[in-house]
PDB file of C-alpha atoms in Angstrom:
ATOM      1  CA  MET A  19     -28.147  64.313 -37.314  1.00 55.00           C
ATOM      2  CA  SER A  20     -26.912  65.902 -40.515  1.00 61.00           C
ATOM      3  CA  ASN A  21     -23.515  65.061 -42.079  1.00 62.00           C
ATOM      4  CA  LEU A  22     -22.293  68.559 -41.063  1.00 55.00           C
ATOM      5  CA  GLN A  23     -23.289  67.952 -37.461  1.00 57.00           C
ATOM      6  CA  ARG A  24     -21.591  64.519 -37.491  1.00 56.00           C
ATOM      7  CA  ALA A  25     -18.416  66.136 -38.758  1.00 54.00           C
ATOM      8  CA  ILE A  26     -18.430  68.780 -35.992  1.00 57.00           C
ATOM      9  CA  VAL A  27     -19.537  66.548 -33.071  1.00 54.00           C
ATOM     10  CA  PRO A  28     -16.610  64.371 -32.046  1.00 57.00           C
ATOM     11  CA  ASP A  29     -17.214  60.653 -31.999  1.00 59.00           C
ATOM     12  CA  ARG A  30     -16.130  59.745 -28.460  1.00 61.00           C
ATOM     13  CA  GLY A  31     -15.808  56.060 -29.451  1.00 68.00           C
ATOM     14  CA  ALA A  32     -13.366  56.958 -32.216  1.00 73.00           C
ATOM     15  CA  ALA A  33     -11.472  59.260 -29.850  1.00 73.00           C
ATOM     16  CA  LYS A  34     -11.115  56.475 -27.261  1.00 80.00           C
ATOM     17  CA  GLN A  35      -9.898  54.104 -29.946  1.00 87.00           C
ATOM     18  CA  GLU A  36      -7.389  56.706 -31.114  1.00 91.00           C
ATOM     19  CA  GLU A  37      -6.157  57.272 -27.527  1.00 93.00           C
ATOM     20  CA  ALA A  38      -5.745  53.511 -27.124  1.00 92.00           C
ATOM     21  CA  VAL A  39      -3.468  53.447 -30.218  1.00 95.00           C
ATOM     22  CA  ILE A  40      -1.450  56.439 -28.968  1.00 96.00           C
ATOM     23  CA  VAL A  41      -0.949  54.843 -25.571  1.00 97.00           C
ATOM     24  CA  LYS A  42       0.090  51.534 -27.157  1.00 97.00           C
ATOM     25  CA  ALA A  43       2.664  53.277 -29.367  1.00 98.00           C
ATOM     26  CA  VAL A  44       4.219  55.113 -26.406  1.00 98.00           C
ATOM     27  CA  VAL A  45       4.387  51.997 -24.347  1.00 98.00           C
ATOM     28  CA  ARG A  46       5.979  50.037 -27.178  1.00 98.00           C
ATOM     29  CA  ALA A  47       8.577  52.767 -27.792  1.00 98.00           C
ATOM     30  CA  CYS A  48       9.501  52.821 -24.046  1.00 98.00           C
ATOM     31  CA  GLU A  49       9.755  49.019 -24.026  1.00 98.00           C
ATOM     32  CA  PHE A  50      12.025  49.025 -27.120  1.00 97.00           C
ATOM     33  CA  TRP A  51      14.216  51.634 -25.400  1.00 98.00           C
ATOM     34  CA  LYS A  52      14.296  49.465 -22.315  1.00 98.00           C
ATOM     35  CA  LEU A  53      13.034  52.279 -20.051  1.00 98.00           C
ATOM     36  CA  THR A  54      12.111  51.428 -16.486  1.00 98.00           C
ATOM     37  CA  ASN A  55       8.561  52.002 -15.442  1.00 98.00           C
ATOM     38  CA  LYS A  56       9.735  55.020 -13.451  1.00 98.00           C
ATOM     39  CA  GLU A  57      11.589  56.483 -16.533  1.00 99.00           C
ATOM     40  CA  SER A  58       8.605  55.810 -18.754  1.00 98.00           C
ATOM     41  CA  ALA A  59       6.150  57.448 -16.302  1.00 98.00           C
ATOM     42  CA  GLU A  60       8.357  60.497 -15.894  1.00 99.00           C
ATOM     43  CA  LEU A  61       8.904  60.853 -19.601  1.00 98.00           C
ATOM     44  CA  PHE A  62       5.173  60.750 -20.254  1.00 98.00           C
ATOM     45  CA  ASP A  63       4.492  62.820 -17.118  1.00 98.00           C
ATOM     46  CA  VAL A  64       2.069  60.426 -15.455  1.00 97.00           C
ATOM     47  CA  PRO A  65       2.018  58.858 -12.046  1.00 97.00           C
ATOM     48  CA  ILE A  66       3.557  55.350 -11.986  1.00 97.00           C
ATOM     49  CA  ALA A  67       0.132  53.818 -11.256  1.00 96.00           C
ATOM     50  CA  THR A  68      -1.266  55.432 -14.421  1.00 96.00           C
ATOM     51  CA  TRP A  69       1.734  54.206 -16.390  1.00 98.00           C
ATOM     52  CA  ASN A  70       1.186  50.682 -15.097  1.00 97.00           C
ATOM     53  CA  ARG A  71      -2.522  50.829 -16.256  1.00 96.00           C
ATOM     54  CA  MET A  72      -1.318  52.108 -19.598  1.00 97.00           C
ATOM     55  CA  LYS A  73       1.098  49.126 -19.986  1.00 96.00           C
ATOM     56  CA  ALA A  74      -1.654  46.740 -18.923  1.00 95.00           C
ATOM     57  CA  GLY A  75      -4.094  48.203 -21.482  1.00 92.00           C
ATOM     58  CA  ASP A  76      -6.337  49.381 -18.656  1.00 91.00           C
ATOM     59  CA  PHE A  77      -6.001  53.085 -19.113  1.00 92.00           C
ATOM     60  CA  ARG A  78      -9.416  54.739 -18.939  1.00 88.00           C
ATOM     61  CA  GLY A  79      -8.360  58.372 -18.774  1.00 88.00           C
ATOM     62  CA  LYS A  80      -8.357  61.053 -21.455  1.00 91.00           C
ATOM     63  CA  LEU A  81      -5.147  62.225 -23.074  1.00 95.00           C
ATOM     64  CA  ASP A  82      -4.849  66.007 -22.772  1.00 96.00           C
ATOM     65  CA  GLN A  83      -2.819  68.168 -25.130  1.00 97.00           C
ATOM     66  CA  ASP A  84       0.338  67.728 -23.028  1.00 98.00           C
ATOM     67  CA  LYS A  85       0.176  63.936 -23.293  1.00 98.00           C
ATOM     68  CA  ARG A  86      -0.625  64.009 -27.032  1.00 97.00           C
ATOM     69  CA  THR A  87       2.343  66.280 -27.572  1.00 98.00           C
ATOM     70  CA  ARG A  88       4.616  64.036 -25.566  1.00 99.00           C
ATOM     71  CA  ALA A  89       3.319  61.014 -27.476  1.00 98.00           C
ATOM     72  CA  SER A  90       3.907  62.702 -30.862  1.00 98.00           C
ATOM     73  CA  LEU A  91       7.459  63.541 -29.837  1.00 99.00           C
ATOM     74  CA  ILE A  92       8.248  60.073 -28.475  1.00 99.00           C
ATOM     75  CA  VAL A  93       6.912  58.421 -31.582  1.00 98.00           C
ATOM     76  CA  GLY A  94       8.723  60.917 -33.826  1.00 97.00           C
ATOM     77  CA  ILE A  95      12.027  60.313 -32.058  1.00 97.00           C
ATOM     78  CA  PHE A  96      11.514  56.569 -32.210  1.00 97.00           C
ATOM     79  CA  LYS A  97      10.798  56.715 -35.977  1.00 95.00           C
ATOM     80  CA  GLY A  98      13.706  59.096 -36.637  1.00 95.00           C
ATOM     81  CA  LEU A  99      16.152  56.729 -34.787  1.00 96.00           C
ATOM     82  CA  ARG A 100      14.787  53.782 -36.838  1.00 94.00           C
ATOM     83  CA  LEU A 101      15.353  55.602 -40.139  1.00 91.00           C
ATOM     84  CA  PHE A 102      18.827  56.792 -39.090  1.00 92.00           C
ATOM     85  CA  PHE A 103      20.327  53.769 -37.333  1.00 91.00           C
ATOM     86  CA  ASN A 104      18.201  50.779 -38.411  1.00 83.00           C
ATOM     87  CA  GLY A 105      19.906  48.444 -35.996  1.00 86.00           C
ATOM     88  CA  PRO A 106      20.561  47.885 -32.266  1.00 89.00           C
ATOM     89  CA  LEU A 107      21.624  51.487 -31.726  1.00 90.00           C
ATOM     90  CA  THR A 108      18.037  52.471 -32.638  1.00 92.00           C
ATOM     91  CA  TYR A 109      16.991  51.101 -29.227  1.00 96.00           C
ATOM     92  CA  ASP A 110      20.210  51.749 -27.186  1.00 96.00           C
ATOM     93  CA  TRP A 111      20.719  55.404 -28.238  1.00 97.00           C
ATOM     94  CA  PRO A 112      18.042  56.966 -25.862  1.00 98.00           C
ATOM     95  CA  LYS A 113      19.800  55.518 -22.781  1.00 97.00           C
ATOM     96  CA  SER A 114      23.375  56.070 -23.890  1.00 97.00           C
ATOM     97  CA  ALA A 115      25.380  59.005 -22.532  1.00 96.00           C
ATOM     98  CA  ASN A 116      25.713  61.606 -25.301  1.00 95.00           C
ATOM     99  CA  THR A 117      28.217  64.444 -25.735  1.00 94.00           C
ATOM    100  CA  GLY A 118      26.136  66.245 -28.331  1.00 90.00           C
ATOM    101  CA  PRO A 119      25.207  69.906 -27.655  1.00 89.00           C
ATOM    102  CA  VAL A 120      21.733  69.041 -26.512  1.00 92.00           C
ATOM    103  CA  PHE A 121      22.752  66.533 -23.851  1.00 96.00           C
ATOM    104  CA  SER A 122      25.809  67.766 -21.920  1.00 92.00           C
ATOM    105  CA  GLY A 123      27.004  64.202 -21.336  1.00 96.00           C
ATOM    106  CA  LYS A 124      23.554  62.997 -20.118  1.00 98.00           C
ATOM    107  CA  THR A 125      21.395  60.409 -21.858  1.00 98.00           C
ATOM    108  CA  PRO A 126      18.681  61.611 -24.141  1.00 98.00           C
ATOM    109  CA  VAL A 127      16.084  60.074 -21.810  1.00 99.00           C
ATOM    110  CA  ALA A 128      17.467  61.865 -18.810  1.00 99.00           C
ATOM    111  CA  THR A 129      17.611  65.133 -20.768  1.00 98.00           C
ATOM    112  CA  MET A 130      13.961  64.767 -21.785  1.00 99.00           C
ATOM    113  CA  ILE A 131      12.754  63.800 -18.298  1.00 99.00           C
ATOM    114  CA  GLU A 132      14.534  66.790 -16.813  1.00 98.00           C
ATOM    115  CA  GLY A 133      13.529  69.329 -19.435  1.00 98.00           C
ATOM    116  CA  GLY A 134       9.949  68.183 -20.335  1.00 98.00           C
ATOM    117  CA  ILE A 135       8.433  69.040 -23.628  1.00 99.00           C
ATOM    118  CA  PRO A 136      10.942  71.834 -24.552  1.00 98.00           C
ATOM    119  CA  ALA A 137      13.788  69.273 -24.187  1.00 98.00           C
ATOM    120  CA  MET A 138      11.831  66.593 -26.070  1.00 99.00           C
ATOM    121  CA  LEU A 139      11.454  69.091 -28.948  1.00 98.00           C
ATOM    122  CA  ARG A 140      15.175  69.699 -28.911  1.00 98.00           C
ATOM    123  CA  VAL A 141      15.915  65.936 -28.965  1.00 98.00           C
ATOM    124  CA  ARG A 142      13.443  65.502 -31.778  1.00 97.00           C
ATOM    125  CA  ARG A 143      15.127  68.254 -33.860  1.00 96.00           C
ATOM    126  CA  TYR A 144      18.530  66.725 -33.027  1.00 96.00           C
ATOM    127  CA  VAL A 145      17.418  63.298 -34.280  1.00 95.00           C
ATOM    128  CA  ASP A 146      15.894  64.877 -37.432  1.00 93.00           C
ATOM    129  CA  GLY A 147      19.148  66.739 -37.956  1.00 92.00           C
ATOM    130  CA  LEU A 148      21.132  63.499 -37.770  1.00 88.00           C
ATOM    131  CA  ARG A 149      19.281  62.110 -40.664  1.00 78.00           C
ATOM    132  CA  GLY A 150      19.545  65.255 -42.725  1.00 79.00           C
ATOM    133  CA  GLY A 151      16.145  66.719 -41.842  1.00 59.00           C
ATOM    134  CA  LEU A 152      15.394  69.916 -40.053  1.00 54.00           C
TER     135      LEU A 152
END
């Protein structure tokens, strides 16, 4: 196989390794935020049994574009909160009631679960805005 063919043909082993890292990052963020298994599964839009396998390191599925987008948003929100608060509020904020325009008195987690990816994007932009970004 030529170098060009290797560059074009995805390495399934590398993809599985990448997916394991993505799953681990999402699980860790949800643990730091003290989300229940139900909240975590709903936020990542997977059945609770799948979430439990992810937590146990036994996930054998493939992450589709929806899951990769959710993972990117969760990790981005987590990172943004760490940069902005750098303390206990980093981990408490997602489950704290919020009167900001995006939340209407709900918690960021409830907002994201109810609104899916569009709401997750709004929360990500909100967090980026807190720290002077977008």
